[in-house]
mmCIF file of C-alpha atoms and ligand atoms in Angstrom:
data_model
loop_
_atom_site.group_PDB
_atom_site.id
_atom_site.type_symbol
_atom_site.label_atom_id
_atom_site.label_comp_id
_atom_site.label_asym_id
_atom_site.label_seq_id
_atom_site.Cartn_x
_atom_site.Cartn_y
_atom_site.Cartn_z
ATOM 1 C CA MET A 5 -26.375 -36.018 6.944
ATOM 2 C CA LEU A 6 -25.330 -38.267 8.003
ATOM 3 C CA ALA A 7 -21.575 -38.384 9.344
ATOM 4 C CA ILE A 8 -20.044 -41.898 9.834
ATOM 5 C CA GLY A 9 -16.911 -42.035 12.508
ATOM 6 C CA GLU A 10 -15.193 -42.499 15.385
ATOM 7 C CA CYS A 11 -16.036 -40.305 18.588
ATOM 8 C CA MET A 12 -13.147 -40.215 21.172
ATOM 9 C CA ALA A 13 -13.973 -38.775 24.917
ATOM 10 C CA GLU A 14 -10.526 -36.854 25.556
ATOM 11 C CA LEU A 15 -9.018 -35.122 28.309
ATOM 12 C CA ALA A 16 -7.385 -31.989 27.646
ATOM 13 C CA PRO A 17 -5.353 -30.901 30.339
ATOM 14 C CA LEU A 18 -6.237 -27.820 32.267
ATOM 15 C CA ASP A 19 -3.581 -24.890 34.587
ATOM 16 C CA ARG A 20 -2.970 -26.875 37.557
ATOM 17 C CA PRO A 21 -1.176 -29.888 36.972
ATOM 18 C CA GLY A 22 -3.331 -33.939 37.704
ATOM 19 C CA ASP A 23 -5.982 -32.143 36.546
ATOM 20 C CA TYR A 24 -8.005 -32.234 33.642
ATOM 21 C CA HIS A 25 -10.957 -31.074 31.438
ATOM 22 C CA LEU A 26 -13.072 -34.404 30.061
ATOM 23 C CA GLY A 27 -14.439 -33.543 26.570
ATOM 24 C CA PHE A 28 -15.620 -35.780 23.392
ATOM 25 C CA ALA A 29 -14.110 -35.076 19.771
ATOM 26 C CA GLY A 30 -12.992 -37.283 16.944
ATOM 27 C CA ASP A 31 -12.585 -35.672 12.917
ATOM 28 C CA THR A 32 -15.788 -36.272 11.625
ATOM 29 C CA PHE A 33 -17.984 -35.759 14.657
ATOM 30 C CA ASN A 34 -16.289 -32.642 15.321
ATOM 31 C CA THR A 35 -17.775 -31.813 11.581
ATOM 32 C CA ALA A 36 -21.179 -33.217 12.458
ATOM 33 C CA TRP A 37 -20.678 -31.167 14.721
ATOM 34 C CA TYR A 38 -19.694 -27.402 13.467
ATOM 35 C CA LEU A 39 -23.134 -29.217 10.547
ATOM 36 C CA ALA A 40 -25.042 -28.893 13.205
ATOM 37 C CA ARG A 41 -24.707 -25.342 14.094
ATOM 38 C CA LEU A 42 -24.105 -24.050 10.416
ATOM 39 C CA ARG A 43 -27.542 -25.633 9.228
ATOM 40 C CA PRO A 44 -30.115 -25.673 12.362
ATOM 41 C CA ASP A 45 -32.526 -26.408 9.998
ATOM 42 C CA VAL A 46 -31.770 -30.594 8.742
ATOM 43 C CA THR A 47 -31.011 -33.140 10.760
ATOM 44 C CA VAL A 48 -27.321 -34.031 10.848
ATOM 45 C CA SER A 49 -27.345 -37.367 11.846
ATOM 46 C CA PHE A 50 -23.802 -38.891 13.145
ATOM 47 C CA LEU A 51 -23.401 -42.662 13.628
ATOM 48 C CA THR A 52 -21.213 -44.274 15.688
ATOM 49 C CA ALA A 53 -20.599 -47.422 17.519
ATOM 50 C CA ILE A 54 -20.744 -47.245 22.097
ATOM 51 C CA GLY A 55 -20.742 -48.832 24.994
ATOM 52 C CA THR A 56 -23.685 -49.125 27.737
ATOM 53 C CA ASP A 57 -20.851 -48.033 30.739
ATOM 54 C CA SER A 58 -21.824 -43.726 31.790
ATOM 55 C CA LEU A 59 -18.440 -42.974 30.198
ATOM 56 C CA SER A 60 -20.683 -43.790 26.489
ATOM 57 C CA GLN A 61 -24.081 -42.458 27.930
ATOM 58 C CA LYS A 62 -21.568 -39.254 28.778
ATOM 59 C CA MET A 63 -20.665 -39.296 24.934
ATOM 60 C CA ARG A 64 -24.272 -39.802 24.298
ATOM 61 C CA ALA A 65 -25.133 -36.677 25.628
ATOM 62 C CA ALA A 66 -23.305 -35.206 24.941
ATOM 63 C CA ILE A 67 -24.440 -35.219 20.479
ATOM 64 C CA ALA A 68 -27.706 -35.159 21.667
ATOM 65 C CA GLU A 69 -26.859 -32.017 23.417
ATOM 66 C CA ALA A 70 -24.799 -30.772 20.532
ATOM 67 C CA GLY A 71 -27.518 -31.244 18.504
ATOM 68 C CA ILE A 72 -27.229 -34.024 16.525
ATOM 69 C CA ASP A 73 -29.240 -36.939 15.848
ATOM 70 C CA ASP A 74 -28.818 -40.807 17.350
ATOM 71 C CA SER A 75 -30.469 -42.591 15.793
ATOM 72 C CA HIS A 76 -28.545 -44.366 14.115
ATOM 73 C CA ILE A 77 -25.745 -45.215 17.339
ATOM 74 C CA ARG A 78 -25.367 -48.741 17.548
ATOM 75 C CA THR A 79 -24.501 -49.811 21.390
ATOM 76 C CA LEU A 80 -22.093 -53.001 22.196
ATOM 77 C CA PRO A 81 -22.427 -53.877 25.926
ATOM 78 C CA GLU A 82 -18.764 -55.832 25.996
ATOM 79 C CA ARG A 83 -17.382 -52.928 24.155
ATOM 80 C CA THR A 84 -16.723 -49.168 25.452
ATOM 81 C CA VAL A 85 -15.519 -45.972 23.678
ATOM 82 C CA GLY A 86 -11.971 -44.967 23.156
ATOM 83 C CA LEU A 87 -10.306 -43.252 25.069
ATOM 84 C CA TYR A 88 -6.475 -40.258 24.230
ATOM 85 C CA LEU A 89 -4.982 -37.722 26.483
ATOM 86 C CA ILE A 90 -3.681 -34.189 25.450
ATOM 87 C CA SER A 91 -0.623 -33.702 26.992
ATOM 88 C CA LEU A 92 1.859 -30.248 26.856
ATOM 89 C CA ASP A 93 5.163 -29.493 27.284
ATOM 90 C CA ARG A 94 5.742 -26.438 26.776
ATOM 91 C CA GLY A 95 3.039 -25.342 24.792
ATOM 92 C CA GLU A 96 2.968 -28.402 22.466
ATOM 93 C CA ARG A 97 0.446 -30.856 22.294
ATOM 94 C CA SER A 98 0.808 -34.894 22.216
ATOM 95 C CA PHE A 99 -1.119 -36.425 22.272
ATOM 96 C CA THR A 100 -1.765 -41.128 23.677
ATOM 97 C CA TYR A 101 -4.275 -42.568 22.304
ATOM 98 C CA TRP A 102 -6.296 -46.018 23.499
ATOM 99 C CA ARG A 103 -8.838 -46.417 20.713
ATOM 100 C CA GLY A 104 -7.520 -49.953 19.582
ATOM 101 C CA GLN A 105 -10.425 -52.376 21.065
ATOM 102 C CA SER A 106 -12.777 -49.550 20.776
ATOM 103 C CA ALA A 107 -16.461 -49.763 20.220
ATOM 104 C CA ALA A 108 -16.357 -47.575 16.989
ATOM 105 C CA ARG A 109 -14.499 -50.394 15.587
ATOM 106 C CA HIS A 110 -18.102 -52.291 15.029
ATOM 107 C CA LEU A 111 -20.283 -49.521 13.188
ATOM 108 C CA ALA A 112 -20.503 -51.061 9.950
ATOM 109 C CA ASP A 113 -20.875 -54.441 10.573
ATOM 110 C CA ASP A 114 -23.995 -54.451 10.617
ATOM 111 C CA PRO A 115 -25.425 -54.381 7.237
ATOM 112 C CA GLU A 116 -29.020 -53.707 8.106
ATOM 113 C CA ALA A 117 -28.685 -50.449 10.288
ATOM 114 C CA LEU A 118 -25.592 -49.670 8.221
ATOM 115 C CA ALA A 119 -28.281 -49.495 4.609
ATOM 116 C CA ARG A 120 -30.925 -47.064 6.460
ATOM 117 C CA ALA A 121 -28.773 -45.280 7.921
ATOM 118 C CA ILE A 122 -27.965 -44.338 4.916
ATOM 119 C CA GLU A 123 -30.577 -44.307 3.202
ATOM 120 C CA ALA A 124 -32.286 -41.766 5.722
ATOM 121 C CA ALA A 125 -29.818 -39.381 4.872
ATOM 122 C CA ASP A 126 -29.116 -37.304 1.287
ATOM 123 C CA LEU A 127 -25.240 -35.970 2.376
ATOM 124 C CA VAL A 128 -23.276 -39.194 3.699
ATOM 125 C CA TYR A 129 -19.317 -37.851 5.151
ATOM 126 C CA PHE A 130 -17.221 -40.165 5.851
ATOM 127 C CA SER A 131 -13.111 -40.299 6.771
ATOM 128 C CA GLY A 132 -9.858 -42.272 5.675
ATOM 129 C CA ILE A 133 -9.791 -42.845 10.203
ATOM 130 C CA THR A 134 -13.270 -44.255 9.613
ATOM 131 C CA LEU A 135 -11.635 -46.762 7.137
ATOM 132 C CA ALA A 136 -8.858 -46.949 9.170
ATOM 133 C CA ILE A 137 -10.579 -48.484 12.161
ATOM 134 C CA LEU A 138 -12.566 -50.806 10.590
ATOM 135 C CA GLU A 139 -11.891 -54.420 10.014
ATOM 136 C CA ARG A 140 -11.890 -55.154 6.349
ATOM 137 C CA GLU A 141 -14.864 -57.425 6.467
ATOM 138 C CA ALA A 142 -16.351 -54.439 7.944
ATOM 139 C CA ARG A 143 -13.962 -51.657 4.906
ATOM 140 C CA ASP A 144 -15.440 -53.069 2.260
ATOM 141 C CA ARG A 145 -19.289 -53.545 3.628
ATOM 142 C CA LEU A 146 -18.816 -49.385 4.028
ATOM 143 C CA LEU A 147 -17.449 -49.069 0.293
ATOM 144 C CA GLY A 148 -20.117 -51.041 -1.164
ATOM 145 C CA THR A 149 -23.209 -49.817 0.488
ATOM 146 C CA LEU A 150 -21.587 -46.277 -0.236
ATOM 147 C CA ARG A 151 -21.062 -46.970 -3.483
ATOM 148 C CA ARG A 152 -25.233 -47.956 -4.323
ATOM 149 C CA ALA A 153 -26.302 -45.293 -2.348
ATOM 150 C CA ARG A 154 -23.659 -42.965 -5.230
ATOM 151 C CA GLU A 155 -25.478 -45.186 -7.818
ATOM 152 C CA ALA A 156 -28.998 -43.928 -6.141
ATOM 153 C CA GLY A 157 -28.251 -40.394 -6.358
ATOM 154 C CA LYS A 158 -26.644 -39.975 -2.820
ATOM 155 C CA ARG A 159 -24.104 -37.403 -2.131
ATOM 156 C CA VAL A 160 -20.817 -38.879 -0.899
ATOM 157 C CA ALA A 161 -18.215 -36.252 0.976
ATOM 158 C CA PHE A 162 -14.912 -37.776 1.941
ATOM 159 C CA ASP A 163 -11.941 -36.091 3.699
ATOM 160 C CA PRO A 164 -9.043 -39.037 3.278
ATOM 161 C CA ASN A 165 -7.476 -37.541 6.569
ATOM 162 C CA LEU A 166 -4.290 -39.574 6.752
ATOM 163 C CA ARG A 167 -3.169 -41.241 9.683
ATOM 164 C CA PRO A 168 0.153 -44.358 8.846
ATOM 165 C CA ARG A 169 0.509 -44.863 12.398
ATOM 166 C CA LEU A 170 -3.598 -46.159 12.101
ATOM 167 C CA TRP A 171 -2.817 -48.956 9.580
ATOM 168 C CA THR A 172 -1.072 -51.407 8.973
ATOM 169 C CA GLY A 173 1.778 -49.825 6.575
ATOM 170 C CA PRO A 174 1.940 -47.373 4.014
ATOM 171 C CA GLU A 175 0.801 -49.142 0.915
ATOM 172 C CA GLU A 176 -2.724 -49.766 2.622
ATOM 173 C CA MET A 177 -3.216 -46.636 3.760
ATOM 174 C CA THR A 178 -2.995 -45.299 0.115
ATOM 175 C CA GLU A 179 -4.997 -47.252 -1.522
ATOM 176 C CA THR A 180 -7.238 -47.909 0.253
ATOM 177 C CA VAL A 181 -8.466 -44.298 1.107
ATOM 178 C CA MET A 182 -8.279 -44.305 -3.162
ATOM 179 C CA ARG A 183 -11.031 -46.779 -2.727
ATOM 180 C CA GLY A 184 -12.535 -43.863 -0.269
ATOM 181 C CA ALA A 185 -12.165 -41.435 -3.205
ATOM 182 C CA SER A 186 -13.953 -43.520 -6.338
ATOM 183 C CA VAL A 187 -16.748 -43.756 -3.900
ATOM 184 C CA SER A 188 -17.567 -40.339 -3.487
ATOM 185 C CA ASP A 189 -18.887 -37.554 -5.227
ATOM 186 C CA ILE A 190 -16.732 -34.416 -3.139
ATOM 187 C CA ALA A 191 -13.810 -34.882 -1.606
ATOM 188 C CA LEU A 192 -11.539 -31.900 1.126
ATOM 189 C CA PRO A 193 -7.374 -33.827 1.713
ATOM 190 C CA SER A 194 -5.311 -31.645 2.412
ATOM 191 C CA PHE A 195 -1.644 -31.101 0.584
ATOM 192 C CA GLU A 196 0.650 -31.081 3.004
ATOM 193 C CA ASP A 197 -0.174 -34.648 4.553
ATOM 194 C CA GLU A 198 -0.994 -36.049 0.325
ATOM 195 C CA ALA A 199 2.503 -34.878 -0.268
ATOM 196 C CA LEU A 200 4.062 -36.417 2.167
ATOM 197 C CA TRP A 201 1.936 -40.241 1.650
ATOM 198 C CA PHE A 202 0.930 -40.700 -2.320
ATOM 199 C CA GLY A 203 4.374 -37.420 -3.611
ATOM 200 C CA ASP A 204 1.622 -35.000 -5.081
ATOM 201 C CA ALA A 205 4.419 -31.791 -6.808
ATOM 202 C CA ASP A 206 1.688 -29.839 -5.923
ATOM 203 C CA PRO A 207 -2.707 -29.065 -4.817
ATOM 204 C CA GLU A 208 -3.550 -29.387 -8.527
ATOM 205 C CA ALA A 209 -1.408 -32.752 -8.292
ATOM 206 C CA THR A 210 -3.733 -33.803 -6.013
ATOM 207 C CA ALA A 211 -6.742 -32.719 -7.221
ATOM 208 C CA ASP A 212 -5.930 -34.574 -10.241
ATOM 209 C CA ARG A 213 -5.905 -37.283 -8.961
ATOM 210 C CA TYR A 214 -8.777 -37.626 -6.993
ATOM 211 C CA ARG A 215 -10.082 -36.692 -10.450
ATOM 212 C CA ALA A 216 -9.022 -39.012 -12.536
ATOM 213 C CA ALA A 217 -10.353 -41.246 -8.703
ATOM 214 C CA SER A 218 -14.300 -40.258 -10.372
ATOM 215 C CA VAL A 219 -14.247 -37.669 -7.715
ATOM 216 C CA GLU A 220 -16.551 -34.790 -9.267
ATOM 217 C CA THR A 221 -15.565 -31.903 -6.804
ATOM 218 C CA VAL A 222 -12.485 -31.940 -4.777
ATOM 219 C CA ILE A 223 -10.814 -29.168 -2.365
ATOM 220 C CA VAL A 224 -7.521 -28.909 -1.272
ATOM 221 C CA LYS A 225 -6.924 -27.497 1.958
ATOM 222 C CA ASN A 226 -3.508 -25.941 2.839
ATOM 223 C CA GLY A 227 -2.554 -24.278 6.311
ATOM 224 C CA ALA A 228 -1.935 -20.835 5.041
ATOM 225 C CA ASP A 229 -1.290 -21.877 1.478
ATOM 226 C CA PRO A 230 -4.301 -20.835 -0.851
ATOM 227 C CA VAL A 231 -7.504 -23.049 -0.851
ATOM 228 C CA HIS A 232 -7.273 -25.287 -4.920
ATOM 229 C CA PHE A 233 -10.655 -26.832 -6.123
ATOM 230 C CA ARG A 234 -12.035 -28.802 -9.374
ATOM 231 C CA HIS A 235 -16.168 -28.458 -9.541
ATOM 232 C CA GLY A 236 -16.777 -30.027 -11.920
ATOM 233 C CA ALA A 237 -15.720 -27.766 -15.144
ATOM 234 C CA THR A 238 -14.337 -24.572 -12.948
ATOM 235 C CA GLY A 239 -11.817 -24.116 -10.778
ATOM 236 C CA GLY A 240 -9.519 -22.466 -9.156
ATOM 237 C CA THR A 241 -7.693 -20.773 -6.005
ATOM 238 C CA VAL A 242 -8.737 -18.856 -3.497
ATOM 239 C CA ALA A 243 -6.791 -16.655 -0.869
ATOM 240 C CA VAL A 244 -7.278 -17.952 3.402
ATOM 241 C CA PRO A 245 -7.677 -15.107 5.065
ATOM 242 C CA PRO A 246 -4.516 -14.357 6.712
ATOM 243 C CA LEU A 247 -4.348 -14.814 10.888
ATOM 244 C CA SER A 248 -2.811 -12.158 13.792
ATOM 245 C CA GLU A 249 -2.276 -15.928 16.326
ATOM 246 C CA VAL A 250 -2.837 -19.704 15.192
ATOM 247 C CA VAL A 251 -3.598 -21.248 18.871
ATOM 248 C CA ASP A 252 -4.695 -25.218 17.941
ATOM 249 C CA THR A 253 -4.768 -25.882 14.514
ATOM 250 C CA THR A 254 -6.659 -29.634 15.656
ATOM 251 C CA ALA A 255 -9.761 -29.686 13.878
ATOM 252 C CA ALA A 256 -8.774 -26.786 12.005
ATOM 253 C CA GLY A 257 -10.222 -28.923 7.989
ATOM 254 C CA ASP A 258 -12.773 -30.508 10.458
ATOM 255 C CA SER A 259 -14.265 -27.318 10.329
ATOM 256 C CA PHE A 260 -13.684 -26.297 6.703
ATOM 257 C CA ASN A 261 -15.522 -29.017 6.281
ATOM 258 C CA ALA A 262 -18.194 -28.395 7.540
ATOM 259 C CA ALA A 263 -17.860 -24.774 6.656
ATOM 260 C CA ILE A 264 -18.186 -26.500 2.441
ATOM 261 C CA LEU A 265 -21.286 -29.622 3.663
ATOM 262 C CA ALA A 266 -23.391 -26.565 4.768
ATOM 263 C CA GLY A 267 -23.433 -24.541 2.083
ATOM 264 C CA LEU A 268 -23.206 -27.532 -1.183
ATOM 265 C CA ASP A 269 -27.248 -27.115 -2.175
ATOM 266 C CA GLY A 270 -27.281 -23.776 -1.924
ATOM 267 C CA GLU A 271 -27.073 -21.757 -4.599
ATOM 268 C CA GLU A 272 -23.276 -19.832 -3.476
ATOM 269 C CA ALA A 273 -20.157 -19.836 -5.980
ATOM 270 C CA MET A 274 -17.203 -21.882 -4.734
ATOM 271 C CA PRO A 275 -15.086 -19.355 -3.778
ATOM 272 C CA ALA A 276 -17.346 -18.066 -1.632
ATOM 273 C CA LEU A 277 -18.184 -21.079 0.082
ATOM 274 C CA ILE A 278 -14.439 -21.262 0.212
ATOM 275 C CA LEU A 279 -13.749 -18.215 1.861
ATOM 276 C CA ARG A 280 -17.212 -18.942 3.445
ATOM 277 C CA ALA A 281 -14.951 -22.457 5.420
ATOM 278 C CA CYS A 282 -11.312 -19.938 6.141
ATOM 279 C CA ARG A 283 -13.839 -18.584 8.841
ATOM 280 C CA LEU A 284 -14.764 -21.016 10.154
ATOM 281 C CA ALA A 285 -11.196 -22.575 9.414
ATOM 282 C CA GLY A 286 -9.868 -19.039 11.549
ATOM 283 C CA ILE A 287 -12.246 -19.534 14.740
ATOM 284 C CA VAL A 288 -11.009 -22.879 14.872
ATOM 285 C CA VAL A 289 -7.380 -22.256 15.001
ATOM 286 C CA ARG A 290 -7.729 -18.994 16.975
ATOM 287 C CA GLY A 291 -9.840 -21.287 20.046
ATOM 288 C CA LYS A 292 -8.374 -24.080 21.566
ATOM 289 C CA GLY A 293 -9.932 -28.282 21.920
ATOM 290 C CA ALA A 294 -11.600 -29.264 18.538
ATOM 291 C CA LEU A 295 -15.094 -27.110 19.331
ATOM 292 C CA VAL A 296 -14.618 -24.594 19.343
ATOM 293 C CA PRO A 297 -18.483 -21.768 20.052
ATOM 294 C CA PHE A 298 -18.704 -19.401 17.066
ATOM 295 C CA VAL A 299 -21.700 -17.505 16.232
ATOM 296 C CA PRO A 300 -22.899 -18.442 12.199
ATOM 297 C CA ALA A 301 -23.827 -14.902 11.199
ATOM 298 C CA SER A 302 -20.236 -13.772 12.193
ATOM 299 C CA LEU A 303 -18.955 -16.247 8.688
ATOM 300 C CA ALA A 304 -20.568 -13.500 6.085
ATOM 301 C CA ASP A 305 -19.142 -10.848 4.692
HETATM 302 P P1 AMP B 27 -5.271 -28.147 6.783
HETATM 303 O O1 AMP B 27 -6.314 -28.760 7.056
HETATM 304 O O2 AMP B 27 -4.166 -27.969 7.436
HETATM 305 O O3 AMP B 27 -4.709 -27.423 4.979
HETATM 306 O O4 AMP B 27 -6.323 -25.848 7.567
HETATM 307 C C1 AMP B 27 -7.895 -26.196 6.704
HETATM 308 C C2 AMP B 27 -8.291 -24.965 6.745
HETATM 309 O O5 AMP B 27 -7.824 -24.183 7.600
HETATM 310 C C3 AMP B 27 -7.168 -24.223 6.000
HETATM 311 O O6 AMP B 27 -8.071 -24.166 4.706
HETATM 312 C C4 AMP B 27 -7.715 -22.388 6.564
HETATM 313 O O7 AMP B 27 -8.812 -21.721 6.121
HETATM 314 C C5 AMP B 27 -7.340 -22.997 7.962
HETATM 315 N N1 AMP B 27 -5.706 -22.677 8.366
HETATM 316 C C6 AMP B 27 -5.485 -24.275 8.687
HETATM 317 N N2 AMP B 27 -4.205 -23.188 9.178
HETATM 318 C C7 AMP B 27 -4.126 -21.740 8.633
HETATM 319 C C8 AMP B 27 -2.907 -20.609 8.979
HETATM 320 N N3 AMP B 27 -2.101 -20.954 9.688
HETATM 321 N N4 AMP B 27 -4.323 -19.386 9.406
HETATM 322 C C9 AMP B 27 -4.840 -18.963 8.288
HETATM 323 N N5 AMP B 27 -5.291 -20.026 8.348
HETATM 324 C C10 AMP B 27 -5.705 -21.457 8.712
#
């Protein structure tokens, strides 16, 4: 399994004002992190680009330490990784980003390396954020390579992860995200964002739109509300187990996606797989930060 995207350095506030903890996170990386724990029997790789400075080296070490294969990471000596800082104001988190110049923007610049990484995988995962950070030419290259991989029988999974601030405007975002969908077998959108930017009246409308873009399996997340799915000729809804408390929803969708991808090659029916994904996301929203340790056996019935 290969995840493609950006991992960033994260500075999260500690109890004493002015003290921060350095961590690493980013949507597709978070999914790779959960996947590596859910499927220790599978090689989970992460394709990105980093620098050669010590922060980049720390990131690579963190990726490898998580059991994620780092052999498809590009190294660009003149660049470094993106960074974000979390501020806490009476329990509300806000984020400040420094990612405009990050090395990850060049993750798809080497066509041979990109093709090699995708060739080595059975399942490739990317997101709307992956597309947003790339220059137009690199974006086209990534989408073209994924299209060919899909035609050659590989599975391609996509989370639209709509982040308007990363795009020049909403039209560029919605148009490019649907191009991402058109090369994908599996789409994992979140209804709240889709309703806002595509005007979908309900999760069925979201599922219809992705199915019309040739996606075979669509799973529409919707916070605490039921998950809607279409999978081949089947479809339905799965209720999300209620939680007594929600601490931090960071990476809820990323972990949910990991549990779905981890079970795609198994025997489990889609509703059972979705329920398991909800259980993992439920653990993640009850913990702090993007990467919440968990025991895979605790997700079983
Ligand atoms: P989202 O991307 O926000 O729609 O959330 C992804 C998944 O995280 C959902 O499908 C749920 O399984 C879980 N989740 C998010 N928010 C909540 C919540 N308030 N209560 C229970 N589960 C949640």
